[in-house]
PDB file of C-alpha atoms in Angstrom:
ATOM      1  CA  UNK A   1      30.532 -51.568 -24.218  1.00  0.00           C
ATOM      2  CA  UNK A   2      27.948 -48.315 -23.952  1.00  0.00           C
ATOM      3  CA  UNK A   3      25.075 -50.276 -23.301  1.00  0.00           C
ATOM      4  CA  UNK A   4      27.104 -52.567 -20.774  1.00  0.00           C
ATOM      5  CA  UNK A   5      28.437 -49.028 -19.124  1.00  0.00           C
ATOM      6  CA  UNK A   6      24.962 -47.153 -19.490  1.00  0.00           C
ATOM      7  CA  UNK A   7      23.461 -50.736 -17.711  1.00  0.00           C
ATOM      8  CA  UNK A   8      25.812 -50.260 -15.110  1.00  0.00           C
ATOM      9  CA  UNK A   9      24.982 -46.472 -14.284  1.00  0.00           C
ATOM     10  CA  UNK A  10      21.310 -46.684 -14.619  1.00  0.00           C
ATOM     11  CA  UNK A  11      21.610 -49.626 -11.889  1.00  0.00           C
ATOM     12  CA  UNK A  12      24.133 -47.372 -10.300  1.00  0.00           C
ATOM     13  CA  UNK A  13      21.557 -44.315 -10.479  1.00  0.00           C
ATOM     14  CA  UNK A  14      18.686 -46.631  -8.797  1.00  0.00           C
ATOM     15  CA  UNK A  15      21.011 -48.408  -5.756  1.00  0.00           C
ATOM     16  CA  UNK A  16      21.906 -44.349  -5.070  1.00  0.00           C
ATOM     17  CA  UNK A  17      18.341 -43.618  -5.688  1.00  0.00           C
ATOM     18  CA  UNK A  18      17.154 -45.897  -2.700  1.00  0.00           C
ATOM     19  CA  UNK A  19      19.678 -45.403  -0.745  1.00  0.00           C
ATOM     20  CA  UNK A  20      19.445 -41.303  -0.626  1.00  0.00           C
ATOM     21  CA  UNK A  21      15.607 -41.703  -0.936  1.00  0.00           C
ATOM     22  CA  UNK A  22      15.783 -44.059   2.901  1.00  0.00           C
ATOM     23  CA  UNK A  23      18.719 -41.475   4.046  1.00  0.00           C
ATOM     24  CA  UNK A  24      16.629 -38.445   3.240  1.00  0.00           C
ATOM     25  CA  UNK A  25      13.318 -39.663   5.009  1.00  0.00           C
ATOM     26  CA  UNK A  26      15.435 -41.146   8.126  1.00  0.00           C
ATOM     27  CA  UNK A  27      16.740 -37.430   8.785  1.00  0.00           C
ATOM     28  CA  UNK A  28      13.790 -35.771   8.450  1.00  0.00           C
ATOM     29  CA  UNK A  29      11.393 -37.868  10.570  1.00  0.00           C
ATOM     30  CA  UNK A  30      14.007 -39.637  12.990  1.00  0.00           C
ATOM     31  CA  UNK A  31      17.068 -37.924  13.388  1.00  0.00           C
ATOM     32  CA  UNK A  32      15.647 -34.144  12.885  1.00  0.00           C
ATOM     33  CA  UNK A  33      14.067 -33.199  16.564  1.00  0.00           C
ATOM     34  CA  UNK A  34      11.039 -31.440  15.111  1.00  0.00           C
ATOM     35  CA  UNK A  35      10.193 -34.337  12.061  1.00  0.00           C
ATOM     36  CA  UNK A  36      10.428 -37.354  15.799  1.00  0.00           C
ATOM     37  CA  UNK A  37       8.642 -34.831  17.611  1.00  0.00           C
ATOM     38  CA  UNK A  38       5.502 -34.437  15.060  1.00  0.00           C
ATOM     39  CA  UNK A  39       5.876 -37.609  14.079  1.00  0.00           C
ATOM     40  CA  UNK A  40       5.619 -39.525  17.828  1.00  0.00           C
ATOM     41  CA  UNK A  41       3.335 -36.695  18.865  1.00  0.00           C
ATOM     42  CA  UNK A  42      -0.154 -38.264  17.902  1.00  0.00           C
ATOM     43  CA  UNK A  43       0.391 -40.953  20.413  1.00  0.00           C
ATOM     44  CA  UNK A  44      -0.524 -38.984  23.630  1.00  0.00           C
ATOM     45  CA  UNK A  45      -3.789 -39.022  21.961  1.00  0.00           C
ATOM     46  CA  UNK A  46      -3.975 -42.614  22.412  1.00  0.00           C
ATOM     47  CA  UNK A  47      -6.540 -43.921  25.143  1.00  0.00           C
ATOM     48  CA  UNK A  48      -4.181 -47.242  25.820  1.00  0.00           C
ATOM     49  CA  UNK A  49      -1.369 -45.572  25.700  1.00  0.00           C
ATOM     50  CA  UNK A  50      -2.553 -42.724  27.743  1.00  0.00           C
ATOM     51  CA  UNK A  51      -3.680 -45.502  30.351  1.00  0.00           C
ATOM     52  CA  UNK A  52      -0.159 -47.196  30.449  1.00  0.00           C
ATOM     53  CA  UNK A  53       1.200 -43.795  30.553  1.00  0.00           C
ATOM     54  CA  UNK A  54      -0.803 -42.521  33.594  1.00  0.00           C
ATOM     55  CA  UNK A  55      -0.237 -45.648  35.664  1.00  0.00           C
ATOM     56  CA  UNK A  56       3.739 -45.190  34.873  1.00  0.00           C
ATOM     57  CA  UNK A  57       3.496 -41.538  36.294  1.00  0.00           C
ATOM     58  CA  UNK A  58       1.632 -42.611  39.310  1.00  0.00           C
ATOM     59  CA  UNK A  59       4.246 -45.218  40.639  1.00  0.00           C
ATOM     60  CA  UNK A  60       6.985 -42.858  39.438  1.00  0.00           C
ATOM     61  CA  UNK A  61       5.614 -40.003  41.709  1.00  0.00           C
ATOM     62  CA  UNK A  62       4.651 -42.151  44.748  1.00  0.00           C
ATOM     63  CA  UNK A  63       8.341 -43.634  44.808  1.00  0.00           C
ATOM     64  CA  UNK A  64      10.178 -40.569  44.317  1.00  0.00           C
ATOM     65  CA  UNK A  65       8.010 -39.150  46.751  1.00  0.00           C
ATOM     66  CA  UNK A  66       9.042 -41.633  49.239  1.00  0.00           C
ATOM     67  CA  UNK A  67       5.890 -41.797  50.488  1.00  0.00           C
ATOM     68  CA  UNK A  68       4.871 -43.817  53.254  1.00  0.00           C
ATOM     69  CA  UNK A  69       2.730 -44.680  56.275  1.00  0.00           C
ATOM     70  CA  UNK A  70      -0.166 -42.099  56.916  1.00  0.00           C
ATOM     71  CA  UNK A  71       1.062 -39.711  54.265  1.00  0.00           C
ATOM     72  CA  UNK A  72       1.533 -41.840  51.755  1.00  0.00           C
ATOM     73  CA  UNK A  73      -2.156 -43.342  52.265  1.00  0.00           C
ATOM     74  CA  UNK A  74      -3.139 -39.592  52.518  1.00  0.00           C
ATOM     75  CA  UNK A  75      -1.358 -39.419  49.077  1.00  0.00           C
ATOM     76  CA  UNK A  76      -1.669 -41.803  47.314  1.00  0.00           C
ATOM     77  CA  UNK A  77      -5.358 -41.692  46.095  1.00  0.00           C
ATOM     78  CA  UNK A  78      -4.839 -38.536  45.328  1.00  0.00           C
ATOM     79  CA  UNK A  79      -2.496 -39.107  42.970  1.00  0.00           C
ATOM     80  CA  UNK A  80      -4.274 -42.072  41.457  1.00  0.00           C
ATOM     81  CA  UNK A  81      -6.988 -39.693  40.876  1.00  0.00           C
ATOM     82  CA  UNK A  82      -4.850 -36.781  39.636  1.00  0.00           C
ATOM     83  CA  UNK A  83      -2.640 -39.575  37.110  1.00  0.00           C
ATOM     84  CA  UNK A  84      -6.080 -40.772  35.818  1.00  0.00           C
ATOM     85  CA  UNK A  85      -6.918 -36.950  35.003  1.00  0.00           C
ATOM     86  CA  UNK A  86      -3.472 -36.278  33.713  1.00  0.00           C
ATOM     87  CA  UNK A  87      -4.253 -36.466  29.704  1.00  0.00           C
ATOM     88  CA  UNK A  88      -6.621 -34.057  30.164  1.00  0.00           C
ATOM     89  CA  UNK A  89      -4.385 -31.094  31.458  1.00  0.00           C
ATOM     90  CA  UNK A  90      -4.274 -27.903  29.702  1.00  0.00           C
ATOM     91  CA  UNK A  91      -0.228 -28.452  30.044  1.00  0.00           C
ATOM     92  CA  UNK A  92      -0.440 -32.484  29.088  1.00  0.00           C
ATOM     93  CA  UNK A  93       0.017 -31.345  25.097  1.00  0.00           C
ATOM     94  CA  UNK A  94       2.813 -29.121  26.121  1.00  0.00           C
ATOM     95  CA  UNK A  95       4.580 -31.651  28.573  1.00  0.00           C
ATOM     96  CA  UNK A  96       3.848 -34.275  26.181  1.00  0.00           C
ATOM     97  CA  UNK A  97       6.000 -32.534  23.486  1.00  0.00           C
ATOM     98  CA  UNK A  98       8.772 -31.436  25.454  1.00  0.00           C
ATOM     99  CA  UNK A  99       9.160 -35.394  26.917  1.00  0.00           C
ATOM    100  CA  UNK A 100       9.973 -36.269  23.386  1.00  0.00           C
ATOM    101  CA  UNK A 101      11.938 -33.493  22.875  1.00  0.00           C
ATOM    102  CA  UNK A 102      14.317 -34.491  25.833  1.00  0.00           C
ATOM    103  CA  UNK A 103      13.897 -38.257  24.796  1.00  0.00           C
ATOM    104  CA  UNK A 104      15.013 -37.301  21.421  1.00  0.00           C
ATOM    105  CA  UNK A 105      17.949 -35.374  22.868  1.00  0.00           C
ATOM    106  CA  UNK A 106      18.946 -38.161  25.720  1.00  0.00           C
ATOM    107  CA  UNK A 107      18.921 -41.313  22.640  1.00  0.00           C
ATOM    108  CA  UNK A 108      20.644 -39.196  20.089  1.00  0.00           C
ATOM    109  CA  UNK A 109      23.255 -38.218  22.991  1.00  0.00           C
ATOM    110  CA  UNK A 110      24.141 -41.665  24.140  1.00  0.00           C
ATOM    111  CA  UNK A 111      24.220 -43.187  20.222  1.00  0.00           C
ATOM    112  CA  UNK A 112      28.179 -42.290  19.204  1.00  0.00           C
ATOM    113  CA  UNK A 113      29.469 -42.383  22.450  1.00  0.00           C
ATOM    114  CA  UNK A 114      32.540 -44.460  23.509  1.00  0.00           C
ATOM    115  CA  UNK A 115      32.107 -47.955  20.937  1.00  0.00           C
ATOM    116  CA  UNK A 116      34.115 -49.689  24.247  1.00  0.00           C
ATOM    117  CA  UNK A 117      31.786 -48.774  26.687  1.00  0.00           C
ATOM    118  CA  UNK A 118      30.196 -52.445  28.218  1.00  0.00           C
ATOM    119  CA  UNK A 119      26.950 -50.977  28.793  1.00  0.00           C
ATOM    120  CA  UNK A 120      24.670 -50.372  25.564  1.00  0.00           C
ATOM    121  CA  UNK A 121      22.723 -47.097  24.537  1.00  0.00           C
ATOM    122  CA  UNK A 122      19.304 -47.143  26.078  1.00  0.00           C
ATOM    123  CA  UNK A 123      16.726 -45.872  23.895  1.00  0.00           C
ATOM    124  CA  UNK A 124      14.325 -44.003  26.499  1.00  0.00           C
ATOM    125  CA  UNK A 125      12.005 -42.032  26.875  1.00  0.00           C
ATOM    126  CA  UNK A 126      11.987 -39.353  29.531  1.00  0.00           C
ATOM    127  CA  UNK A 127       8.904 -38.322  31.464  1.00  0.00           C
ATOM    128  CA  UNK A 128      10.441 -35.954  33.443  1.00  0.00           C
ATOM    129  CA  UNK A 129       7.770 -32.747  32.263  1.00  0.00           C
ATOM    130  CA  UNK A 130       4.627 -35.291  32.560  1.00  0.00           C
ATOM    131  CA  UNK A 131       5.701 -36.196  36.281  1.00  0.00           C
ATOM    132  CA  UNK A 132       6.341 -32.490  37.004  1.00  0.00           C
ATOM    133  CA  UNK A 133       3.299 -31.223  35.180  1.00  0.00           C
ATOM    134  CA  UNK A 134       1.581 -34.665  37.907  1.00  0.00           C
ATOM    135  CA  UNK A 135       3.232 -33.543  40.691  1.00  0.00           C
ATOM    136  CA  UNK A 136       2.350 -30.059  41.117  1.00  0.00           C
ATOM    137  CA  UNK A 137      -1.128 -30.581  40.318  1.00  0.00           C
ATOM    138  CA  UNK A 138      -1.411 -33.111  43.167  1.00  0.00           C
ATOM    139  CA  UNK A 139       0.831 -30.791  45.540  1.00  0.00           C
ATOM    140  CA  UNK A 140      -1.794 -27.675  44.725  1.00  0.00           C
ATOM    141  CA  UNK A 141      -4.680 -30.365  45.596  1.00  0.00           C
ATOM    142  CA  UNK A 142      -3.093 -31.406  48.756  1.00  0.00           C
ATOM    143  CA  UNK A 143      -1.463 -28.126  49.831  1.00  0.00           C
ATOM    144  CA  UNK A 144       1.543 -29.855  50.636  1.00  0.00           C
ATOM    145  CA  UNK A 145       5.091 -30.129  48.159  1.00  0.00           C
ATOM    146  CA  UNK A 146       5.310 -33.283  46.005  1.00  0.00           C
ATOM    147  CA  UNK A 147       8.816 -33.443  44.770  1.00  0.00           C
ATOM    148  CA  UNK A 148       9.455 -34.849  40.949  1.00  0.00           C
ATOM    149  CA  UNK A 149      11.309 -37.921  40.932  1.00  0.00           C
ATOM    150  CA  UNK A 150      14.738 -37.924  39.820  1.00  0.00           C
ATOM    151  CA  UNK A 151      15.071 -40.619  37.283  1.00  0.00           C
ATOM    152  CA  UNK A 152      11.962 -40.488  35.250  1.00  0.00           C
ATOM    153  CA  UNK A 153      13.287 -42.897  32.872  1.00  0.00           C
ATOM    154  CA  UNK A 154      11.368 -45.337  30.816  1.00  0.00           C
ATOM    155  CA  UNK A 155      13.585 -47.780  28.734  1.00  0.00           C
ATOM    156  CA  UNK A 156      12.046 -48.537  25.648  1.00  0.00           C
ATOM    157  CA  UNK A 157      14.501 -50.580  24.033  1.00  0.00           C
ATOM    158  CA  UNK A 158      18.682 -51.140  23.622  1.00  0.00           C
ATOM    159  CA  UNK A 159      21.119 -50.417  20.927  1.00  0.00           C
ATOM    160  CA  UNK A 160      24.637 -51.190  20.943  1.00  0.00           C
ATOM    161  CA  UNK A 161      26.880 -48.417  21.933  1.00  0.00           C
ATOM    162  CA  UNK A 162      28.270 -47.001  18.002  1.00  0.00           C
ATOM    163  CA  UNK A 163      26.682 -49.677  16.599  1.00  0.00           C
ATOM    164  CA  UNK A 164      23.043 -49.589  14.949  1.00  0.00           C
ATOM    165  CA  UNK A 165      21.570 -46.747  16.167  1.00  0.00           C
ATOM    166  CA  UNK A 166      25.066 -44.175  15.642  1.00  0.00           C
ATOM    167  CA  UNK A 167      25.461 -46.184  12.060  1.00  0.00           C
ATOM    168  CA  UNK A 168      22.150 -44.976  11.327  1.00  0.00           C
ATOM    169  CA  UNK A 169      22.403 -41.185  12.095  1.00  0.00           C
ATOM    170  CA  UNK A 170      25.770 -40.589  10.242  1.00  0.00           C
ATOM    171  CA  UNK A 171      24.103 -42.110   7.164  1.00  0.00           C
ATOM    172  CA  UNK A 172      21.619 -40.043   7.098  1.00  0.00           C
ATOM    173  CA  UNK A 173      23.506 -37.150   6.733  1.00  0.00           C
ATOM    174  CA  UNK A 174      24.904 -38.500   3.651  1.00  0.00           C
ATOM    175  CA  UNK A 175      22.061 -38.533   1.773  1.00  0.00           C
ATOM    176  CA  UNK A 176      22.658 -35.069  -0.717  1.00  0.00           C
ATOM    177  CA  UNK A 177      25.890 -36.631  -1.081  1.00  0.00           C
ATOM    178  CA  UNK A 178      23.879 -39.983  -2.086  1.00  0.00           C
ATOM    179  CA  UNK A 179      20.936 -37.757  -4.008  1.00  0.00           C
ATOM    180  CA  UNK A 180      23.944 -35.736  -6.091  1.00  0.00           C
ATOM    181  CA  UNK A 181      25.616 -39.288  -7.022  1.00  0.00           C
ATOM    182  CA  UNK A 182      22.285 -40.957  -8.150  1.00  0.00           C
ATOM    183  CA  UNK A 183      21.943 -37.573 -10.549  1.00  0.00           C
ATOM    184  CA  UNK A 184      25.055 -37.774 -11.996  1.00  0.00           C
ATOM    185  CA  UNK A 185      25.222 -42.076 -12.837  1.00  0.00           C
ATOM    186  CA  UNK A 186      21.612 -41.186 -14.264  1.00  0.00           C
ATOM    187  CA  UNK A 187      22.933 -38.944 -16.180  1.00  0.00           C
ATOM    188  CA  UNK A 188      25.886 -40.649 -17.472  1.00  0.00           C
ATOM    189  CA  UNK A 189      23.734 -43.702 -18.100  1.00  0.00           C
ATOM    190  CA  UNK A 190      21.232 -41.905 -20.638  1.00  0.00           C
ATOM    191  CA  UNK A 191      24.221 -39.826 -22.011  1.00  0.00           C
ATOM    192  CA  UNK A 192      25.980 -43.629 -23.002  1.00  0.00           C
ATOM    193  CA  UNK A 193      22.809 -45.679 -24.146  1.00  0.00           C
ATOM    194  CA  UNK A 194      21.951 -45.831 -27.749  1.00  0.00           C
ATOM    195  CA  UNK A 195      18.493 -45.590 -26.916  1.00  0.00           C
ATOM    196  CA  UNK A 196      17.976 -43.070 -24.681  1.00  0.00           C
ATOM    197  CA  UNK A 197      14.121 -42.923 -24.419  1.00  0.00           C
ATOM    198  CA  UNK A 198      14.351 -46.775 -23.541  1.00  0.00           C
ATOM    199  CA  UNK A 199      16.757 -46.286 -21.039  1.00  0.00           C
ATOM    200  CA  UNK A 200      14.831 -43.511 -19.736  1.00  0.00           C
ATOM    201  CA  UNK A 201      11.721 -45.345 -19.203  1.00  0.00           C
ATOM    202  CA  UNK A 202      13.664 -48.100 -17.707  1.00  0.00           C
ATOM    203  CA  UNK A 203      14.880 -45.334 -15.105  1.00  0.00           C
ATOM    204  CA  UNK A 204      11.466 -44.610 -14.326  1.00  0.00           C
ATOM    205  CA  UNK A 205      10.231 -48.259 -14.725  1.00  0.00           C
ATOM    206  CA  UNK A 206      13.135 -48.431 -11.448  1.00  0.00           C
ATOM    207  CA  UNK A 207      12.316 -45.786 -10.212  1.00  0.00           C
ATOM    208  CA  UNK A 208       8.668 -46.854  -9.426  1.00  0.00           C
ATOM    209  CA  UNK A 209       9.370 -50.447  -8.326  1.00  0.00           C
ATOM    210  CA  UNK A 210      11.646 -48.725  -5.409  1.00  0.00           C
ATOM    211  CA  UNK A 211       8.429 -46.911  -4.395  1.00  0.00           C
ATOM    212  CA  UNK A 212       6.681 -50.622  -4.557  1.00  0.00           C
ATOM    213  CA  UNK A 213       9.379 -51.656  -2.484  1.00  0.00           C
ATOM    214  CA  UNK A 214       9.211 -48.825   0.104  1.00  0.00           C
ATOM    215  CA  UNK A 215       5.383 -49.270   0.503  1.00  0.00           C
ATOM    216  CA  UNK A 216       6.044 -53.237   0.966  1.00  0.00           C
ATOM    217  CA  UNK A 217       8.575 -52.497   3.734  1.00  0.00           C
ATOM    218  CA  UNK A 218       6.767 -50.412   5.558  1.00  0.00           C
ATOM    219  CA  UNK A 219       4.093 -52.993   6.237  1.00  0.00           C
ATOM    220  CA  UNK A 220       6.911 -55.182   7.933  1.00  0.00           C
ATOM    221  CA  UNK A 221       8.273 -52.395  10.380  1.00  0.00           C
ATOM    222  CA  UNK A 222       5.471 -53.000  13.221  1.00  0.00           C
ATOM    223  CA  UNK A 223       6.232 -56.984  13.354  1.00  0.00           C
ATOM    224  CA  UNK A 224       9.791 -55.929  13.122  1.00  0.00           C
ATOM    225  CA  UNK A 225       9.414 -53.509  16.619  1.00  0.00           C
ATOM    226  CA  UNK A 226       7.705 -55.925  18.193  1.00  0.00           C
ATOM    227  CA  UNK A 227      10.701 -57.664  19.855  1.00  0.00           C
ATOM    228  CA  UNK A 228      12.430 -55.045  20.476  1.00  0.00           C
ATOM    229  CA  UNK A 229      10.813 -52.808  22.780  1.00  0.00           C
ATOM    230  CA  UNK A 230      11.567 -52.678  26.939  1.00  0.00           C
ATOM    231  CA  UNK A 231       9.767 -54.988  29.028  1.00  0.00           C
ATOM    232  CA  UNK A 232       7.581 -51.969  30.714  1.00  0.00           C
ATOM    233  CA  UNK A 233       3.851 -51.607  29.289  1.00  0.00           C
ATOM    234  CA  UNK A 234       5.025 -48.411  28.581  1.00  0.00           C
ATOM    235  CA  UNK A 235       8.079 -48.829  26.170  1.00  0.00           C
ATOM    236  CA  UNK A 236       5.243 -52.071  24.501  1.00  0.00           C
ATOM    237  CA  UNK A 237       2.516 -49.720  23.984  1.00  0.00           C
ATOM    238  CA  UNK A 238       5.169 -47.101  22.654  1.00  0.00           C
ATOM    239  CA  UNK A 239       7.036 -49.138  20.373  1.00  0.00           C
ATOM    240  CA  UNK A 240       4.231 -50.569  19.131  1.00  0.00           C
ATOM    241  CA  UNK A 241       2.045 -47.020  18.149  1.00  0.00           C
ATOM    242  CA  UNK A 242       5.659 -45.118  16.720  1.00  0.00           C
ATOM    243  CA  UNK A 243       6.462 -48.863  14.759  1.00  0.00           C
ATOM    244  CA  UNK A 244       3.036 -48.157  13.585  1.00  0.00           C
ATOM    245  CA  UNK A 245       3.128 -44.470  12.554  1.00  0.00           C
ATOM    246  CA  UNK A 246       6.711 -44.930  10.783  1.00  0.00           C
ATOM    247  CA  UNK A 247       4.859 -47.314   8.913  1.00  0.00           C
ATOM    248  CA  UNK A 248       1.832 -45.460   7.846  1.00  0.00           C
ATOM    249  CA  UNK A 249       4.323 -42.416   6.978  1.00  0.00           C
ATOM    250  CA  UNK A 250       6.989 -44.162   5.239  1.00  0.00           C
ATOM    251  CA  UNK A 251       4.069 -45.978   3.085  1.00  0.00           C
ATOM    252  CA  UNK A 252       2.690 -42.572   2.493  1.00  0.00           C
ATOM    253  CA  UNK A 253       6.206 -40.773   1.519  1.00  0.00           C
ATOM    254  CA  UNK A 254       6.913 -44.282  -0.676  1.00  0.00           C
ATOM    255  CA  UNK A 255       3.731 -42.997  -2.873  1.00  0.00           C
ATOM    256  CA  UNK A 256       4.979 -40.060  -4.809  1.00  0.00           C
ATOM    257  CA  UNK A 257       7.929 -41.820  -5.672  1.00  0.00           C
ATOM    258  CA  UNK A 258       5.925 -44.532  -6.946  1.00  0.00           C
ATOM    259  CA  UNK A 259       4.064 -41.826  -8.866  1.00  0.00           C
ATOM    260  CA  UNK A 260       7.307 -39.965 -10.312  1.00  0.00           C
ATOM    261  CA  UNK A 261       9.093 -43.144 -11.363  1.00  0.00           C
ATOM    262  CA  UNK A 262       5.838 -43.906 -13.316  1.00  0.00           C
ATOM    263  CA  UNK A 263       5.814 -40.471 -14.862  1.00  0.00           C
ATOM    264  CA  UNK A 264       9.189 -40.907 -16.110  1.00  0.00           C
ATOM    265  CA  UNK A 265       8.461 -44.544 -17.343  1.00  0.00           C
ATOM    266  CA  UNK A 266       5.248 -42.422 -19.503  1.00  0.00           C
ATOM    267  CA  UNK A 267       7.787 -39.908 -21.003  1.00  0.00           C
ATOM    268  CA  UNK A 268      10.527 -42.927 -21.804  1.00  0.00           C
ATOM    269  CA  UNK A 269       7.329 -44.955 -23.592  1.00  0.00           C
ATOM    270  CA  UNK A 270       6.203 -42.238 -25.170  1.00  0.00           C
ATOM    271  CA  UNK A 271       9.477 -40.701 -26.846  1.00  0.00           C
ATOM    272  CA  UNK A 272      10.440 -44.423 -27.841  1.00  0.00           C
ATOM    273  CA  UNK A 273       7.240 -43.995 -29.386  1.00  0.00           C
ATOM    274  CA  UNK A 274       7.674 -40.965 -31.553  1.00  0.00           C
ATOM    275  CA  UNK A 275      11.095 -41.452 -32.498  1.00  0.00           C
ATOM    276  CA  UNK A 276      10.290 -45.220 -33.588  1.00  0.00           C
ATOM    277  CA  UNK A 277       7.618 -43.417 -36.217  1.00  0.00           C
ATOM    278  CA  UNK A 278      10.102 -41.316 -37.264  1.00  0.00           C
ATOM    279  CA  UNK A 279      12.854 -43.390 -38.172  1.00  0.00           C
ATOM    280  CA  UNK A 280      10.228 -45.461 -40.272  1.00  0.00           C
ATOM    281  CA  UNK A 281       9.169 -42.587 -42.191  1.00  0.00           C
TER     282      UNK A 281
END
């Protein structure tokens, strides 16, 4: 009955384990404003994405601008010119940022709404700051106002209203409440097994295969984006660079795991070791 109950909370400890381990790196780099922000950040360095994101800007100016017949012709190359240039703005880094920031805000807002509501969460991403930051630099070209569009909007994907995407974010949360269970069934499991250095490597021996596990998944996530992003090149080029820098980060953050669980599995090894010499002597 101890080793059946000691099985049971060292399996215990490792479900818990994973579980807080996902929680803990889902609030930090998705659900946390600053860990989306660095994390999606590296993207406006990206020459396609920069390209799809220009040519958005440019038709979202012109139409907001309403402009048409001579003025718009008058316009309109120069805000071609000015989209093209946009990346390269002293304020691009800056507007860049804050887009995210209100993106981040705007998805996170719309996730636990009303679960009746017929129309789903829109995951989007807002570039309100990039068509201001485009607007004014063509207006102070062209002497002449160039008002920011009002809906800025790019849709980048959909999520059920209190479904996924609000599932998700309250789990996260949980995860010192998941960390401080794992502990304790840990805990319990080495306090109940009559060999506790075996047990203890086995921990470890866990420990590390959920680290193999998190560095296998993270290989699938950019296949696993694919489908779901907005049919705008956009929310494609988007989904398709932040599917692939989740991946390289939750492969990286997967590593020291893998490197503590195999640490543990050494100290396990090695006191079944010593105290198997001593009880022959």
């Amino acid at each position: 009955m101890r080793t059946l109950a000691s099985a049971f909370f060292a399996l215990a400890a490792l479900a818990l384990t994973g579980g807080a381990l996902s929680a803990a790196w889902t609030e930090s780099r998705l659900v946390d404003q600053q860990g989306f922000v660095d994390l999606a950040g590296p993207l406006a360095k990206d020459t396609e994405f920069q390209q799809a994101l220009t040519g958005a800007l440019a038709g979202e100016v012109s139409r907001g601008a309403g402009l048409t017949g001579p003025l718009g012709n008058l316009v309109r190359p120069a805000l071609e010119n000015a989209a093209s240039s946009v990346t390269r703005m002293a304020g691009y880094p800056r507007a860049w940022e804050e887009t995210l920031r209100i993106s981040h805000r705007l998805t996170l807002s719309r996730a636990p709404s009303d679960p009746n509501a017929q129309t789903p969460a829109v995951v989007s991403l807002d570039l309100k700051p990039l068509a201001g930051l485009l607007s004014q630099q063509v207006g102070a070209g062209l002497g002449i106002n160039v008002p920011v569009p009002q809906n800025t909007t790019v849709e980048v994907g959909r999520l059920e209203r209190g479904g996924a995407l609000s599932l998700v974010n309250r789990i996260a949360q949980l995860w010192p409440a998941l960390a401080w269970g794992a502990g304790t069934c840990a805990v319990l499991a080495l306090a109940l097994a009559r060999k506790r250095s075996t047990t203890l490597a086995l921990l470890g021996a866990g420990g590390a295969g959920l680290g193999v596990l998190g560095w296998l998944g993270a290989g699938l996530i950019p296949d696993a984006a694919a489908g779901a992003a907005g049919s705008s090149a956009v929310a494609r080029i988007f989904v398709r660079g932040f599917a692939g820098r989740v991946s390289a980060d939750l492969a990286e953050a997967s590593l020291p795991v893998i490197a503590g669980g195999a640490m543990v599995l050494a100290v396990g090894v090695a006191l079944r070791f010593a105290f198997g010499r001593r009880s022959m002597r």
